[in-house]
Structures are given as C-alpha cells and as structure tokens.
Coordinates of C-alpha atoms in Angstrom, one line a residue:
A21 CA 30.9 1.5 1.9
Q22 CA 29.3 4.9 2.4
V23 CA 26.4 4.0 0.1
L24 CA 25.2 0.6 -0.9
V25 CA 23.0 0.4 -4.0
I26 CA 21.1 -2.9 -4.5
G27 CA 20.6 -3.3 -8.2
G28 CA 22.3 -2.0 -11.3
G29 CA 19.3 -1.2 -13.5
P30 CA 18.6 2.3 -14.7
S31 CA 17.6 3.6 -11.3
G32 CA 20.5 2.1 -9.4
S33 CA 23.1 2.9 -12.1
Y34 CA 21.8 6.5 -12.2
A35 CA 21.9 7.0 -8.4
A36 CA 25.3 5.4 -8.2
A37 CA 26.8 7.6 -10.9
A38 CA 25.3 10.8 -9.4
L39 CA 26.7 10.0 -6.0
A40 CA 30.1 8.7 -7.2
R41 CA 30.6 12.0 -9.1
E42 CA 30.2 13.8 -5.8
G43 CA 33.1 11.8 -4.4
H44 CA 31.0 9.5 -2.2
D45 CA 32.1 5.9 -1.8
V46 CA 29.5 3.8 -3.6
V47 CA 29.1 0.1 -4.1
V48 CA 26.6 -1.5 -6.5
L49 CA 25.6 -5.2 -6.0
E50 CA 23.8 -6.5 -9.1
A51 CA 22.2 -10.0 -9.0
A52 CA 22.4 -10.5 -12.8
T53 CA 25.3 -10.7 -15.2
F54 CA 25.0 -7.9 -17.8
P55 CA 24.0 -7.7 -20.5
R56 CA 20.7 -9.2 -19.4
Y57 CA 17.3 -9.0 -21.0
H58 CA 14.7 -6.4 -20.0
I59 CA 11.5 -5.1 -21.5
G60 CA 10.7 -1.4 -21.6
E61 CA 12.3 -0.2 -24.8
S62 CA 10.5 3.2 -25.5
L63 CA 12.0 6.3 -23.8
I64 CA 10.6 9.8 -23.4
P65 CA 12.7 13.0 -24.1
S66 CA 13.3 13.8 -20.5
V67 CA 15.7 10.8 -20.3
R68 CA 18.1 12.8 -22.4
H69 CA 18.2 15.6 -19.8
H70 CA 18.9 13.1 -17.0
L71 CA 21.6 11.4 -19.0
R72 CA 23.2 14.8 -19.8
F73 CA 23.3 15.6 -16.1
I74 CA 25.6 12.7 -15.4
D75 CA 27.5 13.1 -18.7
A76 CA 26.2 9.9 -20.2
E77 CA 24.2 11.3 -23.1
E78 CA 27.0 11.1 -25.6
K79 CA 27.6 7.4 -24.9
I80 CA 23.9 6.7 -25.7
L81 CA 24.1 8.8 -28.8
A82 CA 27.2 7.1 -30.0
H83 CA 25.7 3.6 -29.6
G84 CA 23.2 4.1 -32.4
F85 CA 19.9 3.3 -30.8
A86 CA 16.7 3.8 -32.9
H87 CA 15.7 7.4 -33.4
K88 CA 12.4 8.2 -31.8
P89 CA 11.0 11.5 -33.3
G90 CA 7.7 11.2 -31.5
A91 CA 4.8 8.7 -30.9
A92 CA 1.6 7.8 -32.6
I93 CA -1.5 6.9 -30.5
K94 CA -4.8 5.6 -31.8
F95 CA -7.7 5.2 -29.4
N96 CA -10.6 5.1 -31.8
Q97 CA -10.6 2.9 -34.9
Y98 CA -12.9 5.3 -36.7
K99 CA -10.7 8.4 -36.1
K100 CA -7.2 9.3 -37.2
E101 CA -4.4 8.6 -34.8
G102 CA -2.8 11.4 -32.8
Y103 CA 0.9 12.2 -33.1
T104 CA 3.1 13.7 -30.5
D105 CA 6.1 15.4 -32.1
F106 CA 9.2 15.4 -30.0
V107 CA 11.4 17.2 -32.5
A108 CA 9.3 20.3 -33.0
L109 CA 11.8 22.2 -30.8
G110 CA 14.8 20.7 -32.6
H111 CA 16.4 17.4 -33.4
D112 CA 18.1 17.1 -30.0
N113 CA 14.7 16.8 -28.3
A114 CA 14.2 13.4 -29.9
S115 CA 14.4 10.3 -27.8
W116 CA 15.3 6.6 -28.6
N117 CA 13.8 3.2 -28.7
V118 CA 16.5 1.0 -27.0
V119 CA 17.5 -2.6 -26.6
R120 CA 17.4 -2.6 -22.9
S121 CA 20.2 -5.2 -22.4
E122 CA 22.5 -2.8 -24.2
F123 CA 21.2 0.4 -22.8
D124 CA 21.3 -0.8 -19.2
E125 CA 24.8 -2.2 -19.6
I126 CA 26.0 1.2 -20.9
L127 CA 24.5 2.9 -17.8
L128 CA 26.0 0.4 -15.4
D129 CA 29.5 0.7 -17.0
H130 CA 29.1 4.5 -16.8
A131 CA 28.4 4.3 -13.1
A132 CA 31.7 2.3 -12.8
S133 CA 33.5 4.9 -14.8
C134 CA 32.3 7.6 -12.4
G135 CA 33.9 5.8 -9.5
A136 CA 31.2 3.4 -8.3
R137 CA 32.5 -0.1 -7.4
V138 CA 30.2 -2.5 -9.3
F139 CA 29.8 -6.3 -8.5
Q140 CA 27.7 -8.3 -10.9
S141 CA 26.2 -11.8 -10.2
T142 CA 26.0 -10.8 -6.6
K143 CA 22.6 -11.0 -4.9
V144 CA 21.7 -9.3 -1.6
T145 CA 19.8 -11.9 0.4
S146 CA 19.1 -10.0 3.7
I147 CA 19.6 -6.7 5.4
S148 CA 20.4 -6.0 9.0
F149 CA 19.2 -3.0 11.0
A150 CA 20.2 -1.1 14.1
P151 CA 17.8 -1.3 17.0
A152 CA 14.6 0.4 16.2
S153 CA 13.5 3.5 18.1
G154 CA 9.8 2.6 18.1
A155 CA 7.5 -0.3 17.4
S156 CA 6.7 0.9 13.9
D157 CA 10.4 1.7 13.0
L158 CA 12.6 -0.8 11.3
G159 CA 15.7 0.9 12.6
R160 CA 18.6 2.2 10.4
P161 CA 20.0 -0.4 7.9
T162 CA 23.6 -1.1 8.7
S163 CA 24.7 -4.1 6.7
A164 CA 23.6 -6.6 4.0
T165 CA 24.4 -10.2 3.3
W166 CA 25.2 -11.2 -0.3
I167 CA 25.8 -14.3 -2.3
H168 CA 27.9 -14.4 -5.5
S169 CA 27.0 -16.8 -8.3
P170 CA 29.6 -16.6 -11.0
P171 CA 28.5 -17.0 -14.6
D172 CA 28.7 -20.6 -16.0
D173 CA 31.8 -19.7 -18.2
S174 CA 33.8 -18.2 -15.3
A175 CA 36.1 -19.8 -12.8
P176 CA 34.3 -20.9 -9.5
C177 CA 34.9 -18.6 -6.6
E178 CA 37.0 -19.9 -3.7
G179 CA 35.7 -18.9 -0.3
L180 CA 34.3 -15.6 -1.5
C181 CA 30.8 -16.8 -2.6
T182 CA 29.0 -15.2 0.4
G183 CA 29.7 -12.2 2.6
T184 CA 28.5 -9.1 4.4
I185 CA 28.9 -5.5 3.6
E186 CA 28.5 -2.6 6.0
F187 CA 27.3 0.8 4.8
D188 CA 26.0 4.2 6.0
Y189 CA 23.2 4.6 3.5
L190 CA 21.2 2.0 1.5
I191 CA 19.5 2.5 -1.9
D192 CA 17.1 -0.3 -2.9
A193 CA 17.0 -0.4 -6.7
S194 CA 16.3 -4.2 -6.8
G195 CA 13.5 -3.9 -9.3
R196 CA 10.1 -5.6 -8.9
A197 CA 11.6 -7.9 -6.2
G198 CA 11.8 -4.8 -4.1
I199 CA 13.6 -6.3 -1.1
M200 CA 12.8 -3.3 1.3
S201 CA 9.1 -2.9 0.3
T202 CA 8.2 -6.6 0.1
K203 CA 10.4 -8.3 2.7
Y204 CA 10.9 -5.6 5.4
L205 CA 8.5 -2.7 5.1
K206 CA 5.7 -4.9 3.6
N207 CA 4.1 -1.7 2.2
R208 CA 3.5 -2.5 -1.5
R209 CA 0.0 -1.6 -2.6
F210 CA -1.3 -2.9 -5.9
N211 CA -3.5 -0.6 -8.1
E212 CA -6.9 -2.2 -8.4
S213 CA -7.6 -0.4 -11.7
L214 CA -4.5 -1.5 -13.5
K215 CA -4.1 -5.3 -13.0
N216 CA -3.0 -6.3 -16.5
V217 CA -1.0 -9.0 -18.3
A218 CA 1.5 -8.3 -21.1
M219 CA 2.4 -10.6 -23.9
W220 CA 5.1 -9.6 -26.5
G221 CA 7.5 -10.9 -29.1
Y222 CA 10.1 -9.6 -31.6
W223 CA 9.5 -9.4 -35.3
A224 CA 11.6 -8.9 -38.4
D225 CA 10.8 -7.3 -41.8
T226 CA 7.9 -5.2 -40.5
G227 CA 6.5 -2.0 -41.9
I228 CA 7.6 1.5 -40.8
Y229 CA 5.2 4.1 -39.5
A230 CA 4.9 7.4 -41.6
K231 CA 7.7 6.4 -44.0
G232 CA 9.1 9.4 -45.8
S233 CA 7.9 11.9 -43.3
S234 CA 9.5 13.6 -40.2
A235 CA 7.6 11.0 -38.1
E236 CA 9.2 8.1 -39.8
G237 CA 10.1 5.3 -37.4
A238 CA 8.0 6.5 -34.5
P239 CA 6.5 3.8 -32.3
W240 CA 2.7 3.1 -32.6
F241 CA 0.4 2.6 -29.7
E242 CA -3.2 1.5 -30.2
A243 CA -6.3 0.6 -28.1
L244 CA -7.7 -2.9 -28.7
T245 CA -11.0 -3.0 -30.4
D246 CA -12.6 -4.9 -27.6
E247 CA -11.6 -2.1 -25.1
S248 CA -9.6 -4.6 -23.0
G249 CA -6.2 -3.0 -23.3
W250 CA -3.7 -1.7 -25.8
A251 CA -0.9 -2.8 -28.1
W252 CA 2.6 -1.4 -29.0
F253 CA 4.8 -1.5 -32.0
I254 CA 8.3 -0.2 -31.3
P255 CA 11.1 -0.5 -33.9
L256 CA 14.6 -1.2 -32.6
H257 CA 18.1 -0.5 -34.1
N258 CA 19.0 -4.1 -34.5
G259 CA 16.4 -4.7 -37.2
T260 CA 13.7 -6.1 -35.0
T261 CA 10.5 -4.6 -33.8
S262 CA 9.0 -5.1 -30.3
V263 CA 5.3 -5.9 -30.7
G264 CA 3.2 -6.5 -27.6
V265 CA -0.2 -6.5 -26.1
V266 CA -1.4 -5.3 -22.6
M267 CA -4.8 -6.7 -21.5
N268 CA -6.8 -6.6 -18.4
K269 CA -6.2 -9.9 -16.6
D270 CA -9.9 -10.7 -16.2
A271 CA -10.6 -10.0 -19.9
L272 CA -7.6 -12.2 -20.8
S273 CA -8.9 -15.0 -18.6
K274 CA -12.3 -14.7 -20.2
H275 CA -10.9 -14.8 -23.7
S276 CA -8.7 -17.8 -22.8
R277 CA -11.7 -19.8 -21.7
S278 CA -13.6 -19.1 -24.9
R279 CA -12.9 -21.5 -27.7
S280 CA -14.4 -19.0 -30.1
T281 CA -11.7 -16.4 -29.4
L282 CA -8.3 -17.0 -27.9
G283 CA -8.7 -20.6 -26.9
S284 CA -8.4 -22.0 -30.4
P285 CA -7.1 -20.8 -33.7
S286 CA -9.3 -18.6 -35.9
P287 CA -10.7 -20.5 -38.8
S288 CA -9.8 -17.6 -41.1
P289 CA -6.7 -15.9 -39.8
S290 CA -5.9 -12.5 -41.2
S291 CA -2.7 -13.6 -42.9
P292 CA -1.0 -16.9 -43.9
T293 CA 1.9 -16.1 -41.6
F294 CA -0.5 -15.7 -38.6
G295 CA -2.3 -18.8 -39.7
S296 CA 0.8 -21.0 -39.6
F297 CA 1.7 -19.7 -36.1
L298 CA -1.8 -20.0 -34.8
W299 CA -2.1 -23.7 -35.8
S300 CA 1.5 -24.7 -34.8
G301 CA 2.3 -22.4 -31.9
T302 CA 2.1 -22.9 -28.1
P303 CA -1.1 -21.8 -26.3
L304 CA 0.8 -18.6 -25.3
T305 CA 1.7 -17.9 -28.9
T306 CA -1.9 -18.5 -29.9
R307 CA -3.2 -16.1 -27.3
Y308 CA -0.6 -13.5 -28.3
L309 CA -1.2 -13.6 -32.1
T310 CA -5.0 -13.7 -31.8
A311 CA -4.9 -10.7 -29.4
L312 CA -2.9 -8.8 -32.0
D313 CA -5.9 -9.2 -34.3
L314 CA -7.6 -6.8 -31.9
A315 CA -5.1 -4.1 -33.0
P316 CA -5.7 -3.6 -36.7
G317 CA -3.1 -0.8 -36.9
V318 CA -0.4 -2.9 -35.4
R319 CA -1.3 -5.9 -37.6
K320 CA -1.0 -3.6 -40.7
L321 CA 2.4 -2.5 -39.6
V322 CA 3.6 -6.0 -38.8
G323 CA 2.6 -7.1 -42.4
R324 CA 1.9 -10.4 -43.9
N325 CA 5.5 -11.8 -43.8
G326 CA 6.8 -10.6 -40.5
P327 CA 8.1 -13.7 -38.8
I328 CA 8.7 -13.7 -35.1
D329 CA 12.4 -13.2 -34.5
S330 CA 14.0 -15.9 -32.3
T331 CA 17.6 -14.9 -31.8
T332 CA 20.0 -16.5 -29.4
D333 CA 19.6 -13.8 -26.7
R334 CA 15.9 -14.4 -26.6
D335 CA 15.2 -18.0 -25.7
E336 CA 11.4 -17.5 -25.7
T337 CA 9.5 -16.8 -28.9
V338 CA 6.7 -15.1 -27.0
R339 CA 7.1 -13.7 -23.5
T340 CA 4.5 -12.8 -20.9
A341 CA 4.5 -11.1 -17.5
S342 CA 2.1 -9.6 -15.0
D343 CA 1.8 -5.9 -15.6
Y344 CA 0.3 -4.9 -12.2
S345 CA 0.8 -1.3 -11.3
Y346 CA 1.8 -0.7 -7.7
S347 CA 3.2 1.8 -5.3
A348 CA 4.5 2.0 -1.7
G349 CA 3.4 3.8 1.4
T350 CA 6.8 5.5 1.7
Y351 CA 10.1 5.6 -0.3
G352 CA 12.5 6.8 2.3
G353 CA 13.5 6.6 5.9
E354 CA 16.5 6.9 8.2
G355 CA 19.5 5.7 6.2
W356 CA 17.5 4.2 3.3
R357 CA 15.8 5.1 0.0
V358 CA 13.7 3.0 -2.4
I359 CA 13.8 3.9 -6.1
G360 CA 12.6 2.6 -9.5
D361 CA 10.5 -0.5 -9.8
A362 CA 11.6 -1.5 -6.3
G363 CA 9.1 1.1 -5.0
A364 CA 6.5 1.7 -7.7
F365 CA 5.5 0.6 -11.2
I366 CA 3.0 2.1 -13.6
D367 CA 1.5 0.5 -16.7
P368 CA 3.9 1.3 -19.5
F369 CA 1.4 3.1 -21.8
F370 CA 3.1 6.4 -21.3
S371 CA 6.7 5.0 -21.6
S372 CA 7.4 6.5 -18.2
G373 CA 9.4 3.6 -16.6
V374 CA 13.0 4.8 -17.3
H375 CA 12.0 8.4 -16.7
L376 CA 10.6 7.5 -13.2
A377 CA 13.6 5.3 -12.5
M378 CA 16.1 8.1 -13.2
T379 CA 14.0 10.7 -11.4
S380 CA 13.8 8.6 -8.3
G381 CA 17.5 7.7 -8.6
L382 CA 18.4 11.4 -8.8
A383 CA 16.1 12.1 -5.9
A384 CA 17.9 9.5 -3.8
A385 CA 21.3 10.9 -4.7
V386 CA 20.2 14.4 -4.0
S387 CA 18.7 13.5 -0.6
I388 CA 21.6 11.4 0.6
S389 CA 24.2 13.9 -0.5
A390 CA 22.1 16.6 1.3
S391 CA 22.2 14.5 4.5
I392 CA 25.9 13.9 4.2
R393 CA 26.6 17.5 3.6
G394 CA 24.3 18.7 6.4
D395 CA 21.9 20.7 4.2
C396 CA 19.2 19.3 6.4
T397 CA 18.5 16.5 8.8
E398 CA 18.4 12.9 7.6
A399 CA 14.7 12.7 8.5
E400 CA 14.0 15.8 6.3
A401 CA 16.1 14.4 3.4
A402 CA 14.3 11.1 3.5
E403 CA 10.9 12.8 3.6
W404 CA 11.8 15.0 0.7
H405 CA 12.8 11.9 -1.3
S406 CA 9.6 10.1 -0.4
Q407 CA 7.5 13.0 -1.5
R408 CA 9.4 13.5 -4.7
V409 CA 8.9 9.9 -5.8
A410 CA 5.2 9.9 -4.7
V411 CA 4.3 13.1 -6.5
S412 CA 6.0 12.1 -9.8
Y413 CA 4.3 8.7 -9.6
T414 CA 0.9 10.2 -8.9
R415 CA 1.0 12.6 -11.8
F416 CA 1.9 9.9 -14.3
L417 CA -0.7 7.5 -12.7
I418 CA -3.5 10.0 -13.3
V419 CA -2.4 10.5 -16.9
V420 CA -2.2 6.7 -17.5
L421 CA -5.6 6.2 -15.8
S422 CA -7.0 8.9 -18.1
A423 CA -5.8 6.9 -21.1
Y424 CA -7.4 3.8 -19.8
K425 CA -10.6 5.7 -19.3
Q426 CA -10.6 6.2 -23.0
I427 CA -9.4 2.7 -23.9
R428 CA -12.2 1.1 -21.8
A429 CA -14.8 3.8 -22.7
Q430 CA -16.1 3.9 -19.1
N431 CA -15.5 5.4 -15.7
M432 CA -13.2 3.5 -13.4
D433 CA -13.4 3.5 -9.6
V434 CA -9.9 4.8 -8.9
L435 CA -10.2 6.8 -5.7
S436 CA -8.7 4.0 -3.7
D437 CA -5.7 3.9 -6.0
V438 CA -4.9 7.7 -5.6
G439 CA -3.7 8.8 -2.1
E440 CA -5.2 12.1 -1.1
D441 CA -2.0 13.6 0.2
N442 CA -0.1 12.7 -3.0
F443 CA -3.0 14.0 -5.1
D444 CA -3.0 17.3 -3.2
K445 CA 0.8 17.8 -3.8
A446 CA 0.7 16.6 -7.4
F447 CA -2.4 18.5 -8.6
A448 CA -2.8 21.5 -6.3
F449 CA -2.2 23.8 -9.2
I450 CA -5.1 22.5 -11.2
R451 CA -7.6 21.7 -8.5
P452 CA -9.4 25.1 -8.9
V453 CA -9.7 24.4 -12.6
I454 CA -11.0 20.9 -12.0
Q455 CA -13.5 22.0 -9.3
G456 CA -14.7 25.1 -11.1
N457 CA -17.6 26.5 -9.2
A458 CA -18.5 23.2 -7.5
D459 CA -18.1 22.8 -3.8
L460 CA -16.4 19.5 -3.6
G461 CA -15.4 19.8 0.0
P462 CA -12.0 19.7 1.6
R463 CA -11.5 15.9 1.1
L464 CA -10.6 14.2 -2.1
S465 CA -13.7 12.6 -3.7
E466 CA -14.2 10.1 -6.5
L467 CA -15.9 12.9 -8.5
E468 CA -12.8 15.1 -8.3
V469 CA -10.5 12.3 -9.4
Q470 CA -12.8 11.5 -12.3
Q471 CA -12.7 15.2 -13.3
A472 CA -8.9 15.1 -13.1
L473 CA -9.0 12.1 -15.5
D474 CA -11.3 13.9 -17.8
F475 CA -9.0 16.9 -17.8
C476 CA -5.9 14.8 -18.6
T477 CA -7.8 13.0 -21.4
D478 CA -7.1 16.0 -23.7
L479 CA -3.4 15.1 -23.4
F480 CA -4.0 12.3 -25.9
S481 CA -6.2 14.3 -28.3
P482 CA -5.6 13.2 -31.9
T483 CA -3.7 16.3 -33.2
T484 CA -0.9 16.6 -35.8
P485 CA 2.1 19.0 -36.0
A486 CA 0.4 20.7 -39.0
Q487 CA -2.7 21.4 -36.8
H488 CA -0.5 22.9 -34.1
A489 CA 1.3 25.1 -36.6
A490 CA -2.1 26.3 -38.0
V491 CA -3.4 27.2 -34.5
R492 CA -0.2 29.0 -33.7
A493 CA -0.5 31.0 -36.9
R494 CA -4.1 32.0 -36.0
L495 CA -3.1 33.1 -32.5
E496 CA -0.1 35.1 -33.7
S497 CA -2.3 36.9 -36.3
L498 CA -4.3 38.4 -33.5
R499 CA -1.4 40.3 -32.0
V500 CA -3.5 41.2 -28.9
H501 CA -1.3 42.5 -26.2
E502 CA -3.4 41.8 -23.2
A503 CA -4.0 38.7 -21.1
V504 CA -7.2 36.7 -21.5
D505 CA -9.2 37.5 -18.4
P506 CA -13.0 36.9 -18.7
G507 CA -13.5 39.2 -15.7
G508 CA -12.0 42.2 -17.5
R509 CA -9.4 42.8 -14.7
G510 CA -6.4 43.1 -17.0
V511 CA -3.5 40.8 -16.9
A512 CA -4.1 37.7 -14.8
P513 CA -1.4 37.0 -12.2
G514 CA 1.3 34.8 -13.6
M515 CA -0.1 34.7 -17.1
S516 CA 1.9 35.6 -20.2
P517 CA 1.0 39.0 -21.6
T518 CA -0.4 37.8 -25.0
V519 CA -3.2 35.6 -26.0
G520 CA -0.7 33.3 -27.9
D521 CA 1.6 33.0 -25.0
A522 CA -1.1 32.2 -22.5
A523 CA -2.5 29.5 -24.7
L524 CA 0.6 27.9 -26.1
D525 CA 3.2 28.2 -23.3
V526 CA 3.2 24.9 -21.4
D527 CA 4.9 26.7 -18.5
A528 CA 1.9 29.1 -18.1
P529 CA -0.7 28.4 -15.5
V530 CA -3.5 26.0 -16.4
L531 CA -6.3 27.8 -18.1
A532 CA -9.9 27.5 -16.8
P533 CA -12.6 26.5 -19.3
A534 CA -13.9 30.1 -19.4
Q535 CA -10.4 31.4 -20.4
L536 CA -10.2 28.8 -23.2
D537 CA -13.6 29.8 -24.4
E538 CA -12.6 33.5 -24.4
I539 CA -9.5 32.6 -26.6
L540 CA -11.7 30.7 -29.0
R541 CA -14.1 33.7 -29.2
R542 CA -11.3 36.0 -30.1
V543 CA -9.7 33.7 -32.6
H544 CA -13.0 32.6 -34.2
P545 CA -15.5 35.5 -33.8
R546 CA -19.1 34.6 -34.7
T547 CA -20.4 36.4 -37.8
G548 CA -24.0 35.2 -37.6
R549 CA -23.8 34.2 -41.3
A550 CA -24.8 30.7 -42.4
G551 CA -23.5 28.9 -45.5
A552 CA -20.7 26.7 -46.7
G553 CA -18.1 29.0 -45.0
S554 CA -19.7 28.4 -41.6
F555 CA -18.8 24.7 -41.8
L556 CA -15.2 25.6 -42.5
R557 CA -15.2 28.0 -39.6
E558 CA -16.6 25.3 -37.3
D559 CA -14.0 22.9 -38.3
A560 CA -11.2 25.4 -37.7
E561 CA -12.7 26.3 -34.3
E562 CA -12.8 22.7 -33.3
E563 CA -9.2 22.3 -34.4
T564 CA -8.2 25.2 -32.3
R565 CA -10.1 24.0 -29.3
R566 CA -8.6 20.5 -29.6
V567 CA -5.0 21.8 -29.9
L568 CA -5.3 24.3 -27.0
S569 CA -7.0 21.8 -24.8
K570 CA -4.1 19.3 -25.4
I571 CA -1.5 21.9 -24.5
N572 CA -3.5 22.9 -21.4
A573 CA -3.6 19.2 -20.3
R574 CA 0.1 18.8 -20.9
R575 CA 0.8 21.3 -18.2
V576 CA -0.1 18.6 -15.7
I577 CA 3.1 16.6 -16.3
H578 CA 5.3 19.3 -17.9
R579 CA 7.1 20.0 -14.7
D580 CA 8.1 16.3 -14.4
H581 CA 8.7 15.9 -18.1
T582 CA 11.2 18.6 -18.9
G583 CA 14.2 17.0 -17.3
V584 CA 16.2 17.2 -14.1
H585 CA 15.6 20.9 -13.4
S586 CA 12.0 20.3 -12.4
L587 CA 13.5 19.1 -9.1
E588 CA 15.0 22.6 -8.6
E589 CA 11.8 24.4 -9.7
E590 CA 9.3 22.5 -7.6
A591 CA 9.8 22.6 -3.8
L592 CA 8.4 19.9 -1.6
G593 CA 8.3 20.3 2.2
G594 CA 10.0 23.6 1.9
M595 CA 13.1 22.2 0.0
A596 CA 14.2 21.9 -3.5
A597 CA 17.1 20.2 -5.2
R598 CA 20.5 21.9 -5.8
L599 CA 21.8 20.3 -9.0
E600 CA 25.4 21.5 -9.0
R601 CA 28.2 19.0 -9.4
G602 CA 30.3 19.1 -6.2
R603 CA 27.4 20.6 -4.3
L604 CA 24.6 18.2 -5.0
G605 CA 22.0 18.4 -2.3
L606 CA 18.9 20.3 -1.0
V607 CA 18.2 24.0 -0.4
R608 CA 15.5 25.5 1.8
V609 CA 13.1 27.8 0.0
G610 CA 10.4 30.3 1.2
G611 CA 7.5 28.3 -0.2
E612 CA 6.2 25.7 -2.5
R613 CA 7.3 26.8 -6.0
G614 CA 5.8 25.7 -9.3
A615 CA 7.6 24.7 -12.4
G616 CA 9.0 27.3 -14.7
V617 CA 11.2 25.7 -17.2
R618 CA 11.0 26.5 -20.9
V619 CA 8.4 27.2 -23.5
D620 CA 7.4 24.2 -25.6
E621 CA 6.1 25.2 -29.0
G622 CA 5.7 21.7 -30.3
E623 CA 3.3 19.0 -29.4
G624 CA 5.0 17.9 -26.2
E625 CA 6.7 14.9 -24.8
G626 CA 4.0 12.2 -24.6
V627 CA 4.6 8.5 -25.1

C-alpha cells in the first residue's frame, strides 16, 4: 500500500477518506468488528465542516442522529446556567449527539466508498523500520505485521490469519492503545492536572432540557457540588440518554473509602428509583448513582422513574474508564503520522474529541499528500503536521483547564502540562493582552498560564441568546463609525471600523481590557444620578460586559472551531494547507497568518 492507516475510528476513517479521494492507495486495518461501542457522543459544529469536506455530511444528516442546537453549562448551583446557541447563525450550524457505534461505522464505510481498502477484525501487532540515521531516530516505518481474528459468527480463516503489509507512509490512528507513541516512541505524557475517572450509563424516559424552546434537547453539563468534577446529560436519537460523571481520581478514591458517602447506600436516597438501585446494585453502580446526587440539575432531568437502559449492545449497566488527559512529544516523523487518541486525549468537557480526531486526520492527509506531490520535503511535511496537532491540542487544553479552574474553584499548577513552544504558537495572538503592562519575561511562567486560564474563563460565562441580542441592539444603536482606540489614534490596525464590529466579530483581534472598558463607557455613559434607574443601568452594564467578555474569550479557539479552512488561514512553519480536491497539500506563505474566517453573530460553538 502507499498509505497504511492503523485504526478505523473517526481520525483513521477521515484520513483514509481524504487520501483516497486524492487517488492515493490506502489500506485501513481495524482491530474491531464494526459496529462497536464507543463513548464520546456529543459533537461540536466544526465536525459538520469536516464532514462536508469529504462529502460525508449528507450521510450523517440522513441517519437521523439527535439534533444538538447548543449546550447548557452550569458551574454554580446558585446561578443560572449558561447556554451556547449553535443555531444563531442558522439551522445548518447545529450539530448532533450521536450513537458512536453507528456514527463511526458510517465514517468507516464512507472511507471504503471513497476507495480505501478496509479490513476489520485485523490488528496490527508490530511495525518494522528501515535502519535509523541516528541514535534518536527510529528510522522510517516500512511494514507492519497483522493478525486477523474473524467474528464468532463467520467462517474461520484458512492460512490467512496473520501476515505482513508493506507501505510508504504510516498513519497511527489506533486510539488510546497508540502503538507508535506507547510501543516505539515511548513519548506519551500524562497531564497531571487532569487525572480523572469517568462513570456512565444509559437511561430511558428522562426529561428534556428547555422543552418547547429553541434550545429543546440540548445536552446539559454541570459541575459537581463538591467541586470534584462534572456530569453530563446527552440525549440520543434511539430514545436513551447518556448520563455520566467525571471525577478526580483522588477525590473518587477518597469518597469510595468513606462509608458515609460513596461506600454505602444513602439512608434517604433522592428518589425511590435511585434507592432500589443503590441497595441492589454493584459497588460501581452505587458509586455512580451516588455521584449523580452531586449534580442536582442532572438528577432533575433524569427524573424519578428513569431506569438504567440495559440493551443487548451494552452488556454493562454502568461503565467506567480512566479519563486521563495526555499528549505526545511529537506527532510526525519520516514516513509516519500519529492522529486522534493515538497521540493525544483531552478531558471531554468541551466535546472536542471527534473535532480533534478529524482535524489531526485531515492534517495527516494534507501533509502526506504534500510530501507525495513534492510541495515540500517529507521532514517539513511531518513537522507541519506535528505542529498543527500540538497547537490545536494546546488551545483546547487551556480552555478545558479554565473550566476546571471554575469547577474546582482554585488555581491549578499547570505549567508542567503546557509546553512553552506549543503555548507560544497557540496563544501568540493574545499574549500581549494576557501580559498587559507586566514584564513577565521571555519564558513562559505559571503566572502567565494562570492569566490565560482566567482569560478563557469568560468563554463559559452564563449568558443567553436573549442577552446577546440585547447587547447587539445596544451596540448597533450607537452607530459610531470609528474604531475603539483608548489612545485616540484612530482606527486600530486590523480592527473593524465600528464599535459593534470590533466587539461582536469573533474574527476581530482580541480586545485588551482597556478597549472593552471604552466600549462599555460608550454604551453605558455615566450620568451621575442615583436612584432606582441606576440599578437597572448597572445590571445592563454588567450584562454587556459579560457578553462582550465571552465573545472576546471565544476568539482563542475560533480559528480551530470554524471548520477545515482554519488550516488554510493559519500558517505554521511558513506553510498552510491547500484544501482543494485533486491538489490537497501544503503551500508556502510569506509569514504566520492569523485566522480570518467568518463573523459569528451568535453565542459561539462551545460544548
């Protein structure tokens, strides 16, 4: 084969489809037999853009997965939840909650329909390399040994159960097993700040979030009341709802050792249904259900009579898995690329898993196609891929860490989890805003990372579509045709020519605190009068500040979040993607370019 892809999950299927559409000879070896179970059901809108690029969007639309109009997030039990509205720009910006066994099978079948040769129940056991050029170099991978294990209901293979396949390029999409990172490169690094454990199950006859409104059916995410983690409530198209809890591993161990909490049933469970499960369930079920009592919003949505669904394709009532976030030192080298969970995994709070899988899959396809076409050297192509994966991962990592800073209500020592080089590339455009007038020095510091977390915290500010509409109306009423520039120097470079555009355009440069303050001063001028009206003005001003700060924070990930063309808009190492069918590859550019996609007038594309 010209390209061997190990693994047929979303990252592997996507890379295979993109390369096969370019006419490259692609083989996919998948260890499992599809459909197979997988967690990670909530998708963000950028997935639609990725699917559209490989002509798979209509297949997903036709399948009838659950409509996801947005997402609700509640950090504080004493405040209203925030809602991120996906469809503010139109219905086709909505996403889906998917049953992954069905979603992943559609993608793998699509890769085959594009021309990739797909072999299921076939596990790669080892990889062979050409002689290395140096002590630290593995050498170029040249072949892989595989073993075929046919499903129980199929005929046994005769003399074809093992074999070797040769290839020119290797893409490791083997999921968390990560054969390249764990067996050969040995470069997987676990994130010390996000060592969590997840527990989840499937429920029937649950409630529906925001029934009767445009947000009906949106998933719900909620911080646990003891600040140890968060819970999810994700409705699916098959009539069940995925309900889970993510907890810090140390907190879970502490709870499990305490007979007064998760170690034994509560003497007064919050519902008869919960009570029956608590008293008769397994220790895992007991821990799971009692942990759900730390998420009152989820418990209310689950309801009193929502039994755990135990269908034939889910042989476990409650599932659990380690939820440790990790990354790798590099994601590409001579003749090989690592993509998806095989290289990096981030806590699923922001529902970024499939997005990062497809982004890295496309990056692998772009870089390999560029190498084959001679757009650049193989070393340059591999380095571009590695930087592309690392930068996207780092941006989402900072956003997720900012959410955990709110969940845990405390600072986290995260400098060791954020590589300086990756941080520089991912956040160069906001470092002046983060630093302000402080002289933080040339090297990345814990203070600067914490400031980045604080900046991104506004991304999860509890706002509503109505509040965004109200703020837009206030800004439009100004009709001030000059940029906001506290220094009085006229239009700031790169800034839109009106107050409203500068504040509401997520493609605009990140605004400094002084610029946001100036906008607030213009929108809400001080009259100096006291009285009942002053309280209303203060409420309106706080609403405007909260909405504008949220939009400003969204600019951090907007370039990654708006779909495939961010790979064209943002140059890394002097190169950017060329996303043309038949010419997929890399182009050299004059400098590092920022994102410049489209104006987002809604609330954004959060979880």
